[in-house]
Short mmCIF file of C-alpha atoms and ligand atoms in Angstrom, two decimals:
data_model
loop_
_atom_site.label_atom_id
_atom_site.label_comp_id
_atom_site.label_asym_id
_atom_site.label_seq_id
_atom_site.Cartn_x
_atom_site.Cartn_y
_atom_site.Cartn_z
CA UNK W 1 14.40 -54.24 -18.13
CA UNK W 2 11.31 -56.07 -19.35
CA UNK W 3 9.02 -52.99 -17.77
CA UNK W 4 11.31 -50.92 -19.36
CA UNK W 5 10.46 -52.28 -23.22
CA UNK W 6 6.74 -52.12 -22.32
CA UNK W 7 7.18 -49.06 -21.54
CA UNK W 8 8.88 -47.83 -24.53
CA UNK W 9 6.12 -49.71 -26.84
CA UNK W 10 3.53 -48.43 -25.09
CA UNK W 11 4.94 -45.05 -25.64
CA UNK W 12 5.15 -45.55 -29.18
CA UNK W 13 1.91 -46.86 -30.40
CA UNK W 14 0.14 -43.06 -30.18
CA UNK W 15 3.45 -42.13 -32.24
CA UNK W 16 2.30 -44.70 -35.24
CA UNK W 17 -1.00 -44.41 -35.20
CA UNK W 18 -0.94 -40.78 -36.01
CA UNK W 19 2.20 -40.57 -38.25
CA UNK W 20 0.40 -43.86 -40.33
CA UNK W 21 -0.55 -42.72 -44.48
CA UNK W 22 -1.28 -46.43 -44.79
CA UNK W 23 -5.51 -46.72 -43.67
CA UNK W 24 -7.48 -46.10 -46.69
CA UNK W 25 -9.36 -43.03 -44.91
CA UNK W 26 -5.64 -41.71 -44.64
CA UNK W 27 -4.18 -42.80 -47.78
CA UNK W 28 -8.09 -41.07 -49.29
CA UNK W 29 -7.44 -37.58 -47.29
CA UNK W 30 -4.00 -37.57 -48.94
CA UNK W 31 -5.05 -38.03 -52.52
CA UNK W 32 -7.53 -35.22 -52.10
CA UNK W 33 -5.00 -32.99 -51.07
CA UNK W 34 -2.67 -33.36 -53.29
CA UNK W 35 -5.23 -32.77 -56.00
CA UNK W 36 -6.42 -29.70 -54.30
CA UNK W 37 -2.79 -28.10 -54.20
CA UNK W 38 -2.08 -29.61 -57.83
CA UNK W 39 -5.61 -27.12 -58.96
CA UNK W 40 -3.75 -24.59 -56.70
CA UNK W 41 -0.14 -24.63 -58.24
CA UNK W 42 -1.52 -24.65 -61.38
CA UNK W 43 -3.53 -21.48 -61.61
CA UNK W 44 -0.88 -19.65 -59.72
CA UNK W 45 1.83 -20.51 -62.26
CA UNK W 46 -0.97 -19.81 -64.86
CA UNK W 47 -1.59 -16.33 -63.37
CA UNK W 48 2.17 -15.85 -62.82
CA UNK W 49 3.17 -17.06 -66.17
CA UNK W 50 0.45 -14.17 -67.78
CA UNK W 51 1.87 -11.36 -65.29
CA UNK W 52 5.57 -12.26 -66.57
CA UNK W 53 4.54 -12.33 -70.18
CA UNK W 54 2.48 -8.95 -70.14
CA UNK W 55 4.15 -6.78 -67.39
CA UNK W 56 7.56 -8.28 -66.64
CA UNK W 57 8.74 -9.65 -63.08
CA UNK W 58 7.36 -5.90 -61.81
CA UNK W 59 4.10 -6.53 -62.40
CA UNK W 60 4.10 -10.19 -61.73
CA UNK W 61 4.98 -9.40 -57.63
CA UNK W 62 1.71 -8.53 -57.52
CA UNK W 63 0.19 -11.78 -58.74
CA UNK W 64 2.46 -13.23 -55.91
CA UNK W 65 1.46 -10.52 -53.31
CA UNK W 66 -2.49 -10.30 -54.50
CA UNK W 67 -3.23 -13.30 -56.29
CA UNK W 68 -1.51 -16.16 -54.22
CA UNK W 69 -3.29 -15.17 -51.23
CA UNK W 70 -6.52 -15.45 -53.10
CA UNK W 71 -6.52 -18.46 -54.68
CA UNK W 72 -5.64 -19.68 -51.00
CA UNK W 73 -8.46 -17.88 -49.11
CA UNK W 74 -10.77 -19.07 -52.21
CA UNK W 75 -9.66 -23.07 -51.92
CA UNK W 76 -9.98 -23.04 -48.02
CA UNK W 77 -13.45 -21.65 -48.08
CA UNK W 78 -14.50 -23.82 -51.18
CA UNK W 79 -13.23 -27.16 -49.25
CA UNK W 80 -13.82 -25.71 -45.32
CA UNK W 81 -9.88 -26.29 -45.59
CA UNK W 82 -7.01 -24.29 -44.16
CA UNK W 83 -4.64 -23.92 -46.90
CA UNK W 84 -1.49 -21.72 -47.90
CA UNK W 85 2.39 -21.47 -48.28
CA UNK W 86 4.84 -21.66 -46.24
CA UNK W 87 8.57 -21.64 -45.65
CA UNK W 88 11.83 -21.23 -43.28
CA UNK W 89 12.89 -18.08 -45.02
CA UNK W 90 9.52 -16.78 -45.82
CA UNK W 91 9.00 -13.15 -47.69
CA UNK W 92 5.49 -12.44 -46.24
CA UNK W 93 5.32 -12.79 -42.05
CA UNK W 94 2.06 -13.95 -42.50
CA UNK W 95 3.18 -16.89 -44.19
CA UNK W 96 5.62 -17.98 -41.16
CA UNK W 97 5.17 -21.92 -40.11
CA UNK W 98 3.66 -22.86 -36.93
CA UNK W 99 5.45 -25.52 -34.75
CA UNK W 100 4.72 -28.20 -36.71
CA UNK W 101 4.95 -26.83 -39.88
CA UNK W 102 8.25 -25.52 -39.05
CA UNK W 103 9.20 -29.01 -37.79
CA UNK W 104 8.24 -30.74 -40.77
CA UNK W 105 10.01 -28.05 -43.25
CA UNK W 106 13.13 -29.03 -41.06
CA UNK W 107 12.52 -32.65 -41.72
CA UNK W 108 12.30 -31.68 -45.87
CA UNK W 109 15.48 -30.21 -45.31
CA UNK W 110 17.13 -33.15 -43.88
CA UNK W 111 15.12 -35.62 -46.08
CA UNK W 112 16.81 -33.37 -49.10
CA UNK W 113 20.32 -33.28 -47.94
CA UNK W 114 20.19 -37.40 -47.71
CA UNK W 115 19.20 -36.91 -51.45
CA UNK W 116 15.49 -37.23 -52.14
CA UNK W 117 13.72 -34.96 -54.30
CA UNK W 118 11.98 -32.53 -53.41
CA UNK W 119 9.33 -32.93 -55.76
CA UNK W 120 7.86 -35.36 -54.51
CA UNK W 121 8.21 -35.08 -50.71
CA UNK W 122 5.22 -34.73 -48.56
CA UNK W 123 4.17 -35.67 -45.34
CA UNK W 124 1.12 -36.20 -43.76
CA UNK W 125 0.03 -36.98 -40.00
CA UNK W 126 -3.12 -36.41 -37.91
CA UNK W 127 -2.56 -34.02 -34.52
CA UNK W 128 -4.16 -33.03 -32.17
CA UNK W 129 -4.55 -28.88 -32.18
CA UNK W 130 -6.59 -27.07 -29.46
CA UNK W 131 -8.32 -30.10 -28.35
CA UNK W 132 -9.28 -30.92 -31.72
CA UNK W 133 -8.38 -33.92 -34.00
CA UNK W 134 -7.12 -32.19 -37.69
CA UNK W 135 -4.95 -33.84 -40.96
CA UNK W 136 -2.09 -32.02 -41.39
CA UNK W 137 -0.56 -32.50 -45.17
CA UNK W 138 2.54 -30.59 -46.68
CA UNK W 139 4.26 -30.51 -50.06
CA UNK W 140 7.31 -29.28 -50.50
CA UNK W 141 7.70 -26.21 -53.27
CA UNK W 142 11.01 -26.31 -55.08
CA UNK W 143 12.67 -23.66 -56.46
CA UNK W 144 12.91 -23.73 -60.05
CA UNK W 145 15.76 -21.44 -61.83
CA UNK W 146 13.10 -19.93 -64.06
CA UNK W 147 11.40 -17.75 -62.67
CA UNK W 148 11.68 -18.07 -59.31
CA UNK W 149 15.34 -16.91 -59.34
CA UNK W 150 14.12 -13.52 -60.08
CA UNK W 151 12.39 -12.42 -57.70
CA UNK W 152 14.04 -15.46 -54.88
CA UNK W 153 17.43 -15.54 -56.31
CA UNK W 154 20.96 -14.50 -55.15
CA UNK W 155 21.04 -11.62 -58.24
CA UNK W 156 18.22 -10.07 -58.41
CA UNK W 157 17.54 -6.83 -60.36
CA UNK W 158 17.66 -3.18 -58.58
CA UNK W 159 13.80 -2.42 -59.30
CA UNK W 160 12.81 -5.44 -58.31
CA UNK W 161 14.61 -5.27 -55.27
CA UNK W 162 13.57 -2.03 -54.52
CA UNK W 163 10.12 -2.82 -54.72
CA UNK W 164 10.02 -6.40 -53.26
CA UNK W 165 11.97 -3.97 -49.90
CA UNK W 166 8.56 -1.69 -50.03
CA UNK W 167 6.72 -4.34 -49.95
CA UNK W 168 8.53 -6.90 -47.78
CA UNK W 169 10.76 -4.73 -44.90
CA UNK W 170 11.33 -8.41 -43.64
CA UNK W 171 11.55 -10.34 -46.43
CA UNK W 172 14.14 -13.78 -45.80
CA UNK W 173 13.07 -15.33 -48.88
CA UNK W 174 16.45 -14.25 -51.27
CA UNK W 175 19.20 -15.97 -51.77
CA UNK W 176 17.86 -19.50 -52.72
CA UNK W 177 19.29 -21.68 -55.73
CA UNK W 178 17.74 -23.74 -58.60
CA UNK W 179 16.50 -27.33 -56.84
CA UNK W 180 16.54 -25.52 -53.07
CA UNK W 181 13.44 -26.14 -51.46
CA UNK W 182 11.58 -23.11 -51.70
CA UNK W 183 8.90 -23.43 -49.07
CA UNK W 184 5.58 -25.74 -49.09
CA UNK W 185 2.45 -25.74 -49.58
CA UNK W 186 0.20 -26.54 -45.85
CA UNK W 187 -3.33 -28.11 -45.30
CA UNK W 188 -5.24 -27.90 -42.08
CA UNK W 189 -8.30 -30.28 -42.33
CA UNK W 190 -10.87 -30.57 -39.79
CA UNK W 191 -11.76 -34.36 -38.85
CA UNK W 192 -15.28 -35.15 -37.53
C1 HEC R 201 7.73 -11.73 -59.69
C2 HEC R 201 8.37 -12.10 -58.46
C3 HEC R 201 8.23 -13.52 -58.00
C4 HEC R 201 8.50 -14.66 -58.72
C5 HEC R 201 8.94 -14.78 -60.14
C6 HEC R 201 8.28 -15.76 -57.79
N1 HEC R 201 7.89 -15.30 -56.57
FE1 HEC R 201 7.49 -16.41 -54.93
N2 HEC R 201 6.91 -14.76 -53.91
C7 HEC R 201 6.92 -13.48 -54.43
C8 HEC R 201 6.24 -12.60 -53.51
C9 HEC R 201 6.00 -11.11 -53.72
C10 HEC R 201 5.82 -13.40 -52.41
C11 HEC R 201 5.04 -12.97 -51.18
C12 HEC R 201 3.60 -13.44 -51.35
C13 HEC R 201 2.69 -13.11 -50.20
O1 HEC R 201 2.65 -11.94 -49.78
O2 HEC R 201 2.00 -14.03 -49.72
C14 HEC R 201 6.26 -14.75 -52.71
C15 HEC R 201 6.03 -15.82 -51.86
C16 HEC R 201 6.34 -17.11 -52.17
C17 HEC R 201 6.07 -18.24 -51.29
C18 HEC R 201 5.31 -18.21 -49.96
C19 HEC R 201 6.20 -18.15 -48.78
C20 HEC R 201 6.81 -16.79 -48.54
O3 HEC R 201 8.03 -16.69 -48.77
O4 HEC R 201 6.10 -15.84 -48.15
C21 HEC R 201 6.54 -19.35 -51.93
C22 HEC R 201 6.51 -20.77 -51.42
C23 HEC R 201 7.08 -18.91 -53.21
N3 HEC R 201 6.95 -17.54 -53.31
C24 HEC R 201 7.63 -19.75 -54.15
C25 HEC R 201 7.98 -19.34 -55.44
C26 HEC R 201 8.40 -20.27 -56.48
C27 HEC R 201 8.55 -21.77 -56.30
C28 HEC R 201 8.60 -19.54 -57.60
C29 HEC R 201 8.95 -20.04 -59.00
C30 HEC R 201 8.00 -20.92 -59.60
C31 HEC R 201 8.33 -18.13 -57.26
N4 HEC R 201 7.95 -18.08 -55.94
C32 HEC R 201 8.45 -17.08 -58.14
C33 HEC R 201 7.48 -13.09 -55.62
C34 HEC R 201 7.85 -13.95 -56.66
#
């Protein structure tokens, strides 16, 4: 019985140390991302904001389809950083989670349906990834009624249908309601 507990404590130390947001190195690497993704979010509802205004939701897809991808491929090479979007249901394969992003967009969901908001839910945790120590951090993307709704919604309009199915053969990402959790935002971050 006794060998037994040992057992199990030994067996959960590696599980704390790398799930723990509570060093200051950690708590340091989490602050930095979140200001990263806050410069990220910001120019893309900027960008998609403009593209509404001017063109309508038609033109905007391409902000989404062009633009997103950009600023993402521009931020990771600025900071040496992985980042990007992802989601369950996503629109664009290439945005599909990996294991453990798909694990942790599971645990959003659960975290949500016990009533936390998803505004503010994150999670963080250092892994191991091809022999490799990297921080892992994740934000979770809400879906907002305007505009998301219009090109993610449940009713959305023929010609923007029609073009989101050129686009997208496979898109998953319709269907989704005000306050669902949309997707999130991911952060691979090499450690020395
Ligand atoms: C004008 C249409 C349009 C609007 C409005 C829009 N999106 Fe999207 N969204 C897209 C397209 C197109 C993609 C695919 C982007 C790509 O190819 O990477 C996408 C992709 C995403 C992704 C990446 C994951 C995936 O499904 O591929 C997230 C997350 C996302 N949208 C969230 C939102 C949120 C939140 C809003 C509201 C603030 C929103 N979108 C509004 C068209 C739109």
């Amino acid at each position: 019985m006794k060998k037994h507990l040992i057992a199990m404590l030994l067996c959960a130390i590696p599980a704390i140390q790398v799930a723990a947001a509570d060093t200051p190195e950690m708590e340091q690497r989490i602050k930095e991302s979140r200001a990263v993704l806050k410069a990220f979010a910001a120019e893309l509802k900027g960008e998609l904001k403009n593209a509404l205004d001017k063109g309508g939701p038609l033109q905007a897809i391409t902000v989404c389809s062009t633009v997103a991808p950009t600023i993402a491929r521009e931020q990771s090479r600025k900071h040496g950083w992985q980042i990007g979007r992802t989601s369950l249901k996503p629109r664009n394969p290439d945005n599909a989670p990996d294991d453990w992003e798909k694990k942790v967009l599971e645990r959003f969901e659960s975290r949500k349906s016990a009533g936390e908001n998803p505004r503010r839910m994150e999670h963080a945790e250092i892994i191991e990834q091809n022999g490799k120590r990297v921080f892992r951090y994740m934000k979770a993307i809400p879906t907002a009624e305007k505009p998301c709704l219009l090109c993610h919604g449940s009713h959305i309009e023929p010609d923007i249908a029609a073009a989101l199915d050129k686009l997208y053969p496979k898109d998953q990402a319709r269907g989704f309601k005000a306050g669902d959790i949309r997707g999130a935002f991911t952060i691979t971050r090499p450690l020395p």
